[in-house]
PDB file of C-alpha atoms and ligand atoms in Angstrom:
ATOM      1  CA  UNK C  30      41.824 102.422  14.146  1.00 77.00           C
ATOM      2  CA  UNK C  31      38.946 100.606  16.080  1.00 95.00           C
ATOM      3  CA  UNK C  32      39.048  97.596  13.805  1.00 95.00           C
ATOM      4  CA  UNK C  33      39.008  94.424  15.466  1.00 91.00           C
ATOM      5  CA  UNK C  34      39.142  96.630  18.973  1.00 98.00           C
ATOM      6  CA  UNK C  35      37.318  94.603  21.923  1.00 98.00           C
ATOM      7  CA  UNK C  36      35.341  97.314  23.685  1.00 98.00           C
ATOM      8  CA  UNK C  37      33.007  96.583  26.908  1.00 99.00           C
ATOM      9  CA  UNK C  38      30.854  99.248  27.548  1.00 99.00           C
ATOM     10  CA  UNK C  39      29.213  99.046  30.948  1.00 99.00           C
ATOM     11  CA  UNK C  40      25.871 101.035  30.362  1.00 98.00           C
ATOM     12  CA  UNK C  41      25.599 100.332  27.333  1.00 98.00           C
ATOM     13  CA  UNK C  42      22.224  99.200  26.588  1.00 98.00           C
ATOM     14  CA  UNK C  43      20.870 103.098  26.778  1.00 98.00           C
ATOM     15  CA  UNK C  44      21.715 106.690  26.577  1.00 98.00           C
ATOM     16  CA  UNK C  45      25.447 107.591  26.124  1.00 98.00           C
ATOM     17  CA  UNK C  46      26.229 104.248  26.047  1.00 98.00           C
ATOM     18  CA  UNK C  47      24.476 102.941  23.845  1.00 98.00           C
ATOM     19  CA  UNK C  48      25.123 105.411  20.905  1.00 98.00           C
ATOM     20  CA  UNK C  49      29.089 105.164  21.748  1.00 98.00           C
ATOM     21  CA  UNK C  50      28.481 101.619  20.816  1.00 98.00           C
ATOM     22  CA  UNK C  51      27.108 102.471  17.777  1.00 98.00           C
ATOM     23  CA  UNK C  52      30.030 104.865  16.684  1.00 98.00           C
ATOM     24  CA  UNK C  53      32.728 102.306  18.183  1.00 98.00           C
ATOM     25  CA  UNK C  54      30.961  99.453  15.755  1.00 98.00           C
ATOM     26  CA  UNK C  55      30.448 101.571  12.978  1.00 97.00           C
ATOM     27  CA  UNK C  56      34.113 102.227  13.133  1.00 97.00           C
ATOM     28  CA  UNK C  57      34.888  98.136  12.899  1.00 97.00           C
ATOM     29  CA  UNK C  58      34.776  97.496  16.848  1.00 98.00           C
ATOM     30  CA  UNK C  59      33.342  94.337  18.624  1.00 98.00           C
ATOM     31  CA  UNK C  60      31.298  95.795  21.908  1.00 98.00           C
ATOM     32  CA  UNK C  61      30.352  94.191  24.530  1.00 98.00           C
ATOM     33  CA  UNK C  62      27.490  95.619  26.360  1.00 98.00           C
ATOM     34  CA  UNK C  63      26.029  95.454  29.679  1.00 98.00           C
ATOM     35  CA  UNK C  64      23.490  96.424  32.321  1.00 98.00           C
ATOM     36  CA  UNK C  65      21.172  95.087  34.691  1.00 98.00           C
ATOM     37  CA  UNK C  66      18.159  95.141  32.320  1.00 98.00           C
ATOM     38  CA  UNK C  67      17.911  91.797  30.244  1.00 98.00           C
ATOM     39  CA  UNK C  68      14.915  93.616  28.101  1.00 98.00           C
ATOM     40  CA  UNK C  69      17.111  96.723  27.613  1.00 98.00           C
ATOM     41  CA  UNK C  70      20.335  94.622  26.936  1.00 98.00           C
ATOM     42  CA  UNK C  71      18.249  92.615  24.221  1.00 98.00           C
ATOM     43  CA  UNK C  72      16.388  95.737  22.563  1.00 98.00           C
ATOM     44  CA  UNK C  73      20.182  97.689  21.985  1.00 98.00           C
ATOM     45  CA  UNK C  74      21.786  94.239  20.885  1.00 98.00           C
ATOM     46  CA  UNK C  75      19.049  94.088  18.508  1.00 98.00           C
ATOM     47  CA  UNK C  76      19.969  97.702  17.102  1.00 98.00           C
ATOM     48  CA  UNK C  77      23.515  97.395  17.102  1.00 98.00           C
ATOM     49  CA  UNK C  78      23.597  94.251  15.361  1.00 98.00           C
ATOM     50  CA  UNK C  79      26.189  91.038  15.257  1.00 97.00           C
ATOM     51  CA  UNK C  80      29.267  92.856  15.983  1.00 98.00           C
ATOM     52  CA  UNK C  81      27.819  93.075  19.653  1.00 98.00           C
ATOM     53  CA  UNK C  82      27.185  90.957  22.488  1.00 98.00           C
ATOM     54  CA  UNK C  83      25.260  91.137  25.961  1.00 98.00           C
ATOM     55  CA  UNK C  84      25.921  90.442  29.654  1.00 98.00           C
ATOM     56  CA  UNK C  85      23.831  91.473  32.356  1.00 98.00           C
ATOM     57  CA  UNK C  86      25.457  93.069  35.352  1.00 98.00           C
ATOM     58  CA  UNK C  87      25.116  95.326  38.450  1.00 98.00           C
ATOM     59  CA  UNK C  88      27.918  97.396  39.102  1.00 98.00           C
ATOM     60  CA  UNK C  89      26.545  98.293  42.668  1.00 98.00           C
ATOM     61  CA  UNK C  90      27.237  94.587  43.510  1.00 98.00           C
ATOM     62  CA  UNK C  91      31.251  93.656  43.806  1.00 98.00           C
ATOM     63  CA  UNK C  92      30.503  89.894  42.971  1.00 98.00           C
ATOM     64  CA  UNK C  93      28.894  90.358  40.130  1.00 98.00           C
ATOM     65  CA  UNK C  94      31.557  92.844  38.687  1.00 98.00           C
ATOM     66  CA  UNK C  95      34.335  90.151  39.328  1.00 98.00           C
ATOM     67  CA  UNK C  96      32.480  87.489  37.381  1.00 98.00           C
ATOM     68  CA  UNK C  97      31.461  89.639  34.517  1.00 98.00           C
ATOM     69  CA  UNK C  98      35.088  90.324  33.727  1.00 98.00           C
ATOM     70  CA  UNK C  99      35.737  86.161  34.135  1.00 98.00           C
ATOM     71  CA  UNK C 100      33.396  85.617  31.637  1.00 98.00           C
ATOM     72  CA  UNK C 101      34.354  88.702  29.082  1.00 98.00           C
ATOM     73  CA  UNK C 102      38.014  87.807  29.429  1.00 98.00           C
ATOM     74  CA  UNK C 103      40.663  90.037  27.603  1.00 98.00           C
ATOM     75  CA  UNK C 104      39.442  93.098  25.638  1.00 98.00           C
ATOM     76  CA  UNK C 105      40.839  96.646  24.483  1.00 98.00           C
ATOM     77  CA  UNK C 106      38.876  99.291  25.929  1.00 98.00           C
ATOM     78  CA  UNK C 107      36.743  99.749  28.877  1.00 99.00           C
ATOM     79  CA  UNK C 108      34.187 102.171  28.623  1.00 99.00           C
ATOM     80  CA  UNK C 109      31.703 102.748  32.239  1.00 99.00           C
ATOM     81  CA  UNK C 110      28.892 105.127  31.576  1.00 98.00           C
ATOM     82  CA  UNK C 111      26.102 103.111  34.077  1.00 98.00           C
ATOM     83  CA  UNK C 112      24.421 105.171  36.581  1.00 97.00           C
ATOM     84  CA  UNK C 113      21.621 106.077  37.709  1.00 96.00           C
ATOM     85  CA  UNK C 114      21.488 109.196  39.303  1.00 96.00           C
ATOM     86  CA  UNK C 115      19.122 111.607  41.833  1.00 92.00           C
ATOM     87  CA  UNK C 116      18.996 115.065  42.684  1.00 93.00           C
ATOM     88  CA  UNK C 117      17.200 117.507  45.311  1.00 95.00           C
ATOM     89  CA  UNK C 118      18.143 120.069  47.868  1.00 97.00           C
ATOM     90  CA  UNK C 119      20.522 119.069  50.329  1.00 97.00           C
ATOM     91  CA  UNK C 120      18.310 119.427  53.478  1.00 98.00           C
ATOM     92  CA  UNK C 121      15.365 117.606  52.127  1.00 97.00           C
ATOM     93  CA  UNK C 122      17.637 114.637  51.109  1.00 97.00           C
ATOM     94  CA  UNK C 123      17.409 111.565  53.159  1.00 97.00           C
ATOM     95  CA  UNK C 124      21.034 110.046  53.764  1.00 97.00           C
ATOM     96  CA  UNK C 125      20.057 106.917  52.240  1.00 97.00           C
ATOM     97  CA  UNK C 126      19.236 108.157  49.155  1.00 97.00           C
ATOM     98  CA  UNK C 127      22.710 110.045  48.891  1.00 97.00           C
ATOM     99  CA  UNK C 128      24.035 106.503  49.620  1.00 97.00           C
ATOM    100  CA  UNK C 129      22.286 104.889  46.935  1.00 97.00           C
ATOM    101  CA  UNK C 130      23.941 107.632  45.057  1.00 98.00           C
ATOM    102  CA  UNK C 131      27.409 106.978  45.538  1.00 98.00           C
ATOM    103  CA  UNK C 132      26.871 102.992  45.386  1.00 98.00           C
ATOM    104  CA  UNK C 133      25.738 103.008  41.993  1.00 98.00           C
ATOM    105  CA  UNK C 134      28.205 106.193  40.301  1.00 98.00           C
ATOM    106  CA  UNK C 135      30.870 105.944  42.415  1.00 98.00           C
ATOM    107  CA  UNK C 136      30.976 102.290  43.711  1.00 98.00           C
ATOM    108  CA  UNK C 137      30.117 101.081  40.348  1.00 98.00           C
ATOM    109  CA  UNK C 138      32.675 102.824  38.644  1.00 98.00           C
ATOM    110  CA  UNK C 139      35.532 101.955  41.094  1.00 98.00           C
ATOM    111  CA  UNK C 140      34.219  97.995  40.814  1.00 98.00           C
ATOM    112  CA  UNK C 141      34.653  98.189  37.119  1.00 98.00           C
ATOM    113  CA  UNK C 142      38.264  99.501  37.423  1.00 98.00           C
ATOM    114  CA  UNK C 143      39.220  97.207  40.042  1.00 98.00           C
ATOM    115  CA  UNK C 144      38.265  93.973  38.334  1.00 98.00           C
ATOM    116  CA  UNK C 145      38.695  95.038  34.925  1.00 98.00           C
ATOM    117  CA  UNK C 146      42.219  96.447  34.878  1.00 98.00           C
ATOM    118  CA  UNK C 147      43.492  92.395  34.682  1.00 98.00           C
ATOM    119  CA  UNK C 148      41.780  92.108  31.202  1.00 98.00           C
ATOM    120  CA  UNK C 149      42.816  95.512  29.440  1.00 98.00           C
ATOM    121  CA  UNK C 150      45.257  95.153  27.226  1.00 98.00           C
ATOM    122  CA  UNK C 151      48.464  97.359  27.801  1.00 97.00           C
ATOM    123  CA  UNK C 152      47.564  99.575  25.337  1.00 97.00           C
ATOM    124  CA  UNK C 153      43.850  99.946  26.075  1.00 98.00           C
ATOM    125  CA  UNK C 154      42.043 102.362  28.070  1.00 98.00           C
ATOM    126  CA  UNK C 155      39.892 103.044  30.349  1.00 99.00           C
ATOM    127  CA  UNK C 156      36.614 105.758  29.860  1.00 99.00           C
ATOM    128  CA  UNK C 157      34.783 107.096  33.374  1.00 99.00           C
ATOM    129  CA  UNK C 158      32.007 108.928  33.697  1.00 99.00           C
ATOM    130  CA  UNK C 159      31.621 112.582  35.659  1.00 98.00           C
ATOM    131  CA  UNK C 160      28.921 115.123  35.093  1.00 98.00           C
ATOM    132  CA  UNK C 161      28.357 119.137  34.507  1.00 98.00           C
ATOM    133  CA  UNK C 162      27.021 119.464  38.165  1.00 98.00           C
ATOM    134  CA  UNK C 163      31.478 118.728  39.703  1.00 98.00           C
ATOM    135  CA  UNK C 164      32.138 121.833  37.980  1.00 98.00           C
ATOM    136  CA  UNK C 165      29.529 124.032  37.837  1.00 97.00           C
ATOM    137  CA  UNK C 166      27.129 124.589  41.062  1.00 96.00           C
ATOM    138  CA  UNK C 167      23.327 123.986  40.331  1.00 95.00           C
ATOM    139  CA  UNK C 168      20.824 124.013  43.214  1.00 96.00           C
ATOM    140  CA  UNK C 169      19.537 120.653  44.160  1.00 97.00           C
ATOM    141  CA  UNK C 170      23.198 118.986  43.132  1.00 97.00           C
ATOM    142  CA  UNK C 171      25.306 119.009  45.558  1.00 97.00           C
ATOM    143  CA  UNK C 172      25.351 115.767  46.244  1.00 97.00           C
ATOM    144  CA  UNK C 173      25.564 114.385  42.311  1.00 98.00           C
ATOM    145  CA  UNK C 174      28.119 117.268  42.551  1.00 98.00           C
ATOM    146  CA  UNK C 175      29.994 115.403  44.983  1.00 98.00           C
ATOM    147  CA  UNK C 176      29.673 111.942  43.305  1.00 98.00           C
ATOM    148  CA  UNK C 177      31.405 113.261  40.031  1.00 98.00           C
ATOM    149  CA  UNK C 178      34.158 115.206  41.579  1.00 98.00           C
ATOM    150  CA  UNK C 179      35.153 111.924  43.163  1.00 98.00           C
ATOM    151  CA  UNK C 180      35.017 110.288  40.018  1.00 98.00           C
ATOM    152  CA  UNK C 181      36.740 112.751  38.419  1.00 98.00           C
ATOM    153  CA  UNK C 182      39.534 113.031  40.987  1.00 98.00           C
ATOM    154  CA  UNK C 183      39.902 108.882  40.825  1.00 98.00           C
ATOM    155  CA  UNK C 184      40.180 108.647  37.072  1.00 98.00           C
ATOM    156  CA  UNK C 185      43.049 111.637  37.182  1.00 96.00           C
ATOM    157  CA  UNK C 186      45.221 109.492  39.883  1.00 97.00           C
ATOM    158  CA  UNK C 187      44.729 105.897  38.248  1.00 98.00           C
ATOM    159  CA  UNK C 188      46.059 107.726  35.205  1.00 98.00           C
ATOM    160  CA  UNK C 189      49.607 106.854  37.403  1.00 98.00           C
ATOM    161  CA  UNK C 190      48.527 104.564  38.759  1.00 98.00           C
ATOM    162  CA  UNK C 191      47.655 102.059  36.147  1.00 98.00           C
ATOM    163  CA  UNK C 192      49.789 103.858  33.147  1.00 98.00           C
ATOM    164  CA  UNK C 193      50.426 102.171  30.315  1.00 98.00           C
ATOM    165  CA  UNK C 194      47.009 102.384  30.385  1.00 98.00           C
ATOM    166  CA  UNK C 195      45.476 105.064  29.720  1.00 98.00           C
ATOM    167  CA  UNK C 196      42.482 106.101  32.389  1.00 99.00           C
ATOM    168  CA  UNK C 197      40.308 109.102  30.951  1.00 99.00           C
ATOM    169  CA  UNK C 198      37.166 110.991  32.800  1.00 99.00           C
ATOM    170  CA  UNK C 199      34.324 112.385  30.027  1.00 98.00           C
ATOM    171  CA  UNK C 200      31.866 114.962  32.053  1.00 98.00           C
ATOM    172  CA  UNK C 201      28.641 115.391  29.869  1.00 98.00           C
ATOM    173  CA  UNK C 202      26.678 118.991  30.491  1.00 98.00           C
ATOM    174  CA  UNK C 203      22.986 118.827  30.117  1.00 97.00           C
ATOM    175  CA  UNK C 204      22.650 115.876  27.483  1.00 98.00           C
ATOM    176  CA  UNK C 205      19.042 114.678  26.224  1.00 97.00           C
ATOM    177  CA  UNK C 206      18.774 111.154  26.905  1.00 97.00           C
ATOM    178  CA  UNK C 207      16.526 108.545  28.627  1.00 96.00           C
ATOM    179  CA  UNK C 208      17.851 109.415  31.963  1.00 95.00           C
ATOM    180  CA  UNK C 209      16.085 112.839  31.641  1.00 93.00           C
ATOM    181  CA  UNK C 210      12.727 110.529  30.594  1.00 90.00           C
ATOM    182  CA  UNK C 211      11.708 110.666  34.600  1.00 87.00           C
ATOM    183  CA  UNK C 212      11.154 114.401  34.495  1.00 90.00           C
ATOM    184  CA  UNK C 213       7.722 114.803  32.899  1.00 93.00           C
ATOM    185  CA  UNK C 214       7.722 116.208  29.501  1.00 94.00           C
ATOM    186  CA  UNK C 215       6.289 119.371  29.292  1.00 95.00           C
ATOM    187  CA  UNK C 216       8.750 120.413  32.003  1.00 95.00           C
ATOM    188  CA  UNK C 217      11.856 118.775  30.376  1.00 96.00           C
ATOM    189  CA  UNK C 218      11.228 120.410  27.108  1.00 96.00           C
ATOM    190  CA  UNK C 219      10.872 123.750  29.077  1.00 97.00           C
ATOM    191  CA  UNK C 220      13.969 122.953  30.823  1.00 95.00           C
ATOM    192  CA  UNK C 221      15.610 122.212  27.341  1.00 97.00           C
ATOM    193  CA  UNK C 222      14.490 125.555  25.914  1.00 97.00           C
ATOM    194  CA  UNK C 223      15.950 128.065  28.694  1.00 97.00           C
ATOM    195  CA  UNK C 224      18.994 125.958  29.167  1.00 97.00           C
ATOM    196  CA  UNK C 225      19.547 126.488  24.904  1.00 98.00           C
ATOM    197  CA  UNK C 226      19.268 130.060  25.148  1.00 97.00           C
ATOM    198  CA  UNK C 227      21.668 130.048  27.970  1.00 97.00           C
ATOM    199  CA  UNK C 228      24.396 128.567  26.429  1.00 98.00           C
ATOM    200  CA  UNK C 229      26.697 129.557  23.654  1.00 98.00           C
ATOM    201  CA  UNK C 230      25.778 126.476  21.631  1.00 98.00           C
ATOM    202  CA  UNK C 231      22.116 127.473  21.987  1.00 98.00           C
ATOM    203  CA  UNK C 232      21.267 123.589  21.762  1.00 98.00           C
ATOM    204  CA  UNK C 233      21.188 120.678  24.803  1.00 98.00           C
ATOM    205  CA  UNK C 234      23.699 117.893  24.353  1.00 98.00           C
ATOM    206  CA  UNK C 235      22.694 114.722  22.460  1.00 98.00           C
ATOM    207  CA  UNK C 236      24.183 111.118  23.285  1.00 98.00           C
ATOM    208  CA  UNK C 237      26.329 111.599  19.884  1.00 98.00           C
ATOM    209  CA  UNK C 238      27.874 114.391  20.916  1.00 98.00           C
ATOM    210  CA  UNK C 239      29.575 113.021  24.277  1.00 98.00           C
ATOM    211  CA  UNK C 240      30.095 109.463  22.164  1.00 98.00           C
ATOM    212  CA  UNK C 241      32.238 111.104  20.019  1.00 98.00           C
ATOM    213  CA  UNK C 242      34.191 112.672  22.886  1.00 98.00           C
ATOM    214  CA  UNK C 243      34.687 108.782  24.179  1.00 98.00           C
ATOM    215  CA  UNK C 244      35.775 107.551  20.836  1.00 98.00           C
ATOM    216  CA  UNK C 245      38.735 110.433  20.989  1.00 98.00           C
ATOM    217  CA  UNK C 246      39.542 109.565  24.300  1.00 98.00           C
ATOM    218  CA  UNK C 247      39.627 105.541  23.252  1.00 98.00           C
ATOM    219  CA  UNK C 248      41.840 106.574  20.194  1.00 98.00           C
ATOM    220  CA  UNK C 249      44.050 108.823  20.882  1.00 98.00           C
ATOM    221  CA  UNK C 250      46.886 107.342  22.616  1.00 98.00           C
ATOM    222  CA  UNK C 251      48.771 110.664  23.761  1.00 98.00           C
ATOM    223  CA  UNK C 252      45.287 111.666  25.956  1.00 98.00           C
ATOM    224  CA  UNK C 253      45.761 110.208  30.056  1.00 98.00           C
ATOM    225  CA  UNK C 254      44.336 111.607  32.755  1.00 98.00           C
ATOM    226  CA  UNK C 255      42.311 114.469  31.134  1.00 98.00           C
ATOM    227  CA  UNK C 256      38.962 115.414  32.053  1.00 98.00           C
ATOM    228  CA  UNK C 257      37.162 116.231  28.730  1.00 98.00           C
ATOM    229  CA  UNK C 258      34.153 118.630  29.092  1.00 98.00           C
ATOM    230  CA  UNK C 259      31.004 117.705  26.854  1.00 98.00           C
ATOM    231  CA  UNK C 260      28.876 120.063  27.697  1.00 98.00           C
ATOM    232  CA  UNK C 261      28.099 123.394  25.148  1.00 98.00           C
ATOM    233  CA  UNK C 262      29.806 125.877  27.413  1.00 98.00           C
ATOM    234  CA  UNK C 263      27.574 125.497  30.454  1.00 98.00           C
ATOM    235  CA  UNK C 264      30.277 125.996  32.639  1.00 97.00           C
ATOM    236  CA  UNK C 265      31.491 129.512  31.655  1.00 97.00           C
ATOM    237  CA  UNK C 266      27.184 130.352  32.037  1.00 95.00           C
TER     238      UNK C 266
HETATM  239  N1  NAP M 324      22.283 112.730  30.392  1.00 92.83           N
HETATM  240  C1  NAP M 324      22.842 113.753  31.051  1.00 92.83           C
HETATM  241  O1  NAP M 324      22.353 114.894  31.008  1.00 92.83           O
HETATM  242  C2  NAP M 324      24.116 113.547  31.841  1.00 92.83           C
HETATM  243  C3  NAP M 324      24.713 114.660  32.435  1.00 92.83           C
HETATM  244  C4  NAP M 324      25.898 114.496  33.159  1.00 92.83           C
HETATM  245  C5  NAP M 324      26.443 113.227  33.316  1.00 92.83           C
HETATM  246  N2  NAP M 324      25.813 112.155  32.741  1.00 92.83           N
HETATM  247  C6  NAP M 324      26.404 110.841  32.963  1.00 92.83           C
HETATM  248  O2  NAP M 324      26.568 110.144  31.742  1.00 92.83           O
HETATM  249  C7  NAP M 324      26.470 108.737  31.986  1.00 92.83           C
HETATM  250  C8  NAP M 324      25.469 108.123  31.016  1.00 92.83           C
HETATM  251  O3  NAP M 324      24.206 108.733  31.233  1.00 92.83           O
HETATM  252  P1  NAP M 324      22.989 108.580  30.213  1.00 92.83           P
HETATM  253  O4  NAP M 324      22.279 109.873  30.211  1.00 92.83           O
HETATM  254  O5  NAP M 324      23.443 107.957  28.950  1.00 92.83           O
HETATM  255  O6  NAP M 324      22.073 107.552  31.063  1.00 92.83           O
HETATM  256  P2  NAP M 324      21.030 106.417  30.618  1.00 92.83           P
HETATM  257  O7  NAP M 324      20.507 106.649  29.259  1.00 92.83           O
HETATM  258  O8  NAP M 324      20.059 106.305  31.743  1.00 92.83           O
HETATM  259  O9  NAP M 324      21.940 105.107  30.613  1.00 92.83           O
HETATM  260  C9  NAP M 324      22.488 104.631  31.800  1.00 92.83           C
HETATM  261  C10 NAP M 324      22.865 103.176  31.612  1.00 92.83           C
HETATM  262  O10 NAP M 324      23.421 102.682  32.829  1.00 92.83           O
HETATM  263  C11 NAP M 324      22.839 101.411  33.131  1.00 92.83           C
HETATM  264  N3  NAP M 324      22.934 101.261  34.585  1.00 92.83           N
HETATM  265  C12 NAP M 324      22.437 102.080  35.559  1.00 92.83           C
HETATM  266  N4  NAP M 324      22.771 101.611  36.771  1.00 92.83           N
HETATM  267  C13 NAP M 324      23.500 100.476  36.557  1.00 92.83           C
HETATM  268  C14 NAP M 324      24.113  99.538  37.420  1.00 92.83           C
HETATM  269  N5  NAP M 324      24.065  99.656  38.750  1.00 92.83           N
HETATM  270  N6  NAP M 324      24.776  98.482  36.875  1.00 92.83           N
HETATM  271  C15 NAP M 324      24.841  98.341  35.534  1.00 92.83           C
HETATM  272  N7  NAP M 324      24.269  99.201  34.664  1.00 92.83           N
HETATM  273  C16 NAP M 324      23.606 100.252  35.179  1.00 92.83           C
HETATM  274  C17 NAP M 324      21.428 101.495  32.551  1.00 92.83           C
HETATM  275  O11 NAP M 324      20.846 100.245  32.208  1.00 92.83           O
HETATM  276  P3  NAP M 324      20.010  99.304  33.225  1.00 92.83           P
HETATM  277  O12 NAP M 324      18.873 100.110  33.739  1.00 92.83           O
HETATM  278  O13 NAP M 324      19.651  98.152  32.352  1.00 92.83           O
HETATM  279  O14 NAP M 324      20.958  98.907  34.304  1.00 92.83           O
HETATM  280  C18 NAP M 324      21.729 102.254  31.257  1.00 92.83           C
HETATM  281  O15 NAP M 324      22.218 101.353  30.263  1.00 92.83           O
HETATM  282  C19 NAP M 324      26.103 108.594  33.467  1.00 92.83           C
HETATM  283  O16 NAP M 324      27.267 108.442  34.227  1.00 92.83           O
HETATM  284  C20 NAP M 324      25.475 109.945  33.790  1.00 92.83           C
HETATM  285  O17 NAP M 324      25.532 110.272  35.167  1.00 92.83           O
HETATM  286  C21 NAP M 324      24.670 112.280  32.008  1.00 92.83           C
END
């Protein structure tokens, strides 16, 4: 069903993104990745191989989102899993961080729509990114919290709003990536191990498991405006 599929996949050169390439190819899809990194974009082109291509971008900046899609041109499926994200307790927080926050989930996502909506075919789709932390309260995420409700919320509307295509929202739980990689290691395992026993899956999340949610939301052209929950039960913890 992917065959021949044009897929951009903003975020792509890591985590999530990267292994929903690697599905979405396997499956006989051309992807387009892209990031800010130029050494991260070339080390995942050279793992996914010739059925993908590169661009740099930053979503944060609204220039740089509008040319990206000018140089991409038409494609199938968006897919917008960049971010980089912070946490802490809400007090302690300095505004600006919280801004930095929203620029790069929430800005970045809404750029992506906004100038990539011209180039998705009627029949495409559209793939944003949410998070555990909108539905379940954690302490020190309030504010990453906030940033994936409003994600969440936007993809649900522009399900309307852009119909025929389709606009999903995937919210990952706790899923081992590189983005966990700045916690150090002996606490992230520890982390890993309590949050296992905790859930009903007794296991953290792994990239493949919320890549295979994306490729189900990409394919299945019944699915609009869902939010689809990744994330081993840690909501009903
Ligand atoms: N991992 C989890 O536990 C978890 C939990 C809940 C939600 N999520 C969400 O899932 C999504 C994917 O996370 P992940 O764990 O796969 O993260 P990841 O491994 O860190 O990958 C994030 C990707 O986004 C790119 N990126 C970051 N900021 C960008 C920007 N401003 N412009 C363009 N690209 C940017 C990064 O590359 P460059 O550095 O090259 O730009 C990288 O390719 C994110 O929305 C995250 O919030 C993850």
């Amino acid at each position: 069903m992917l065959k021949n599929m044009k897929i951009v996949i903003i975020g792509g050169s890591s985590g999530i993104g990267l292994e929903t390439a690697e599905l979405a190819i396997a499956q006989g899809a051309k992807v387009i990745i892209a990031s800010r990194s130029e050494d991260k974009l070339k080390q995942a082109e050279d793992q996914l191989g010739s059925n993908a291509s590169s661009y740099r971008v930053d979503t944060t900046d609204e220039q740089d989102v509008r040319a990206f899609f000018e140089a991409v041109g038409s494609f199938d499926h968006l897919v917008v899993s960049a971010a980089e994200t912070s946490g802490g307790p809400f007090l302690d927080t300095e505004t600006s961080k919280v801004r930095q926050l929203f620029d790069n989930k929430f800005w970045g996502q809404y750029h992506a729509v906004k100038y990539g909506v011209p180039k998705i075919s009627p029949e495409g789709s559209i793939t944003l990114f949410s998070g555990v932390v909108a539905y379940k309260a954690m302490m020190g995420s309030s504010m990453l919290g906030a940033v994936n409700a409003a994600v969440s919320s936007l993809g649900q509307t522009l399900a309307l709003e852009l119909a025929p295509i389709r606009v999903n929202v995937v919210s990952p739980g706790i899923i081992d990536t590189p983005s966990r990689s700045k916690m150090p290691e002996e606490a992230r395992l520890q982390f890993y191990d309590t949050l296992a026993r905790k859930l009903p899956v007794n296991r953290v999340g792994r990239a493949e498991d919320v890549a295979q949610g994306v490729l189900y939301l990409i394919q299945n052209g019944f699915v609009t405006g869902t939010v689809l929950h990744v994330e081993g039960g840690h909501i009903l913890t």
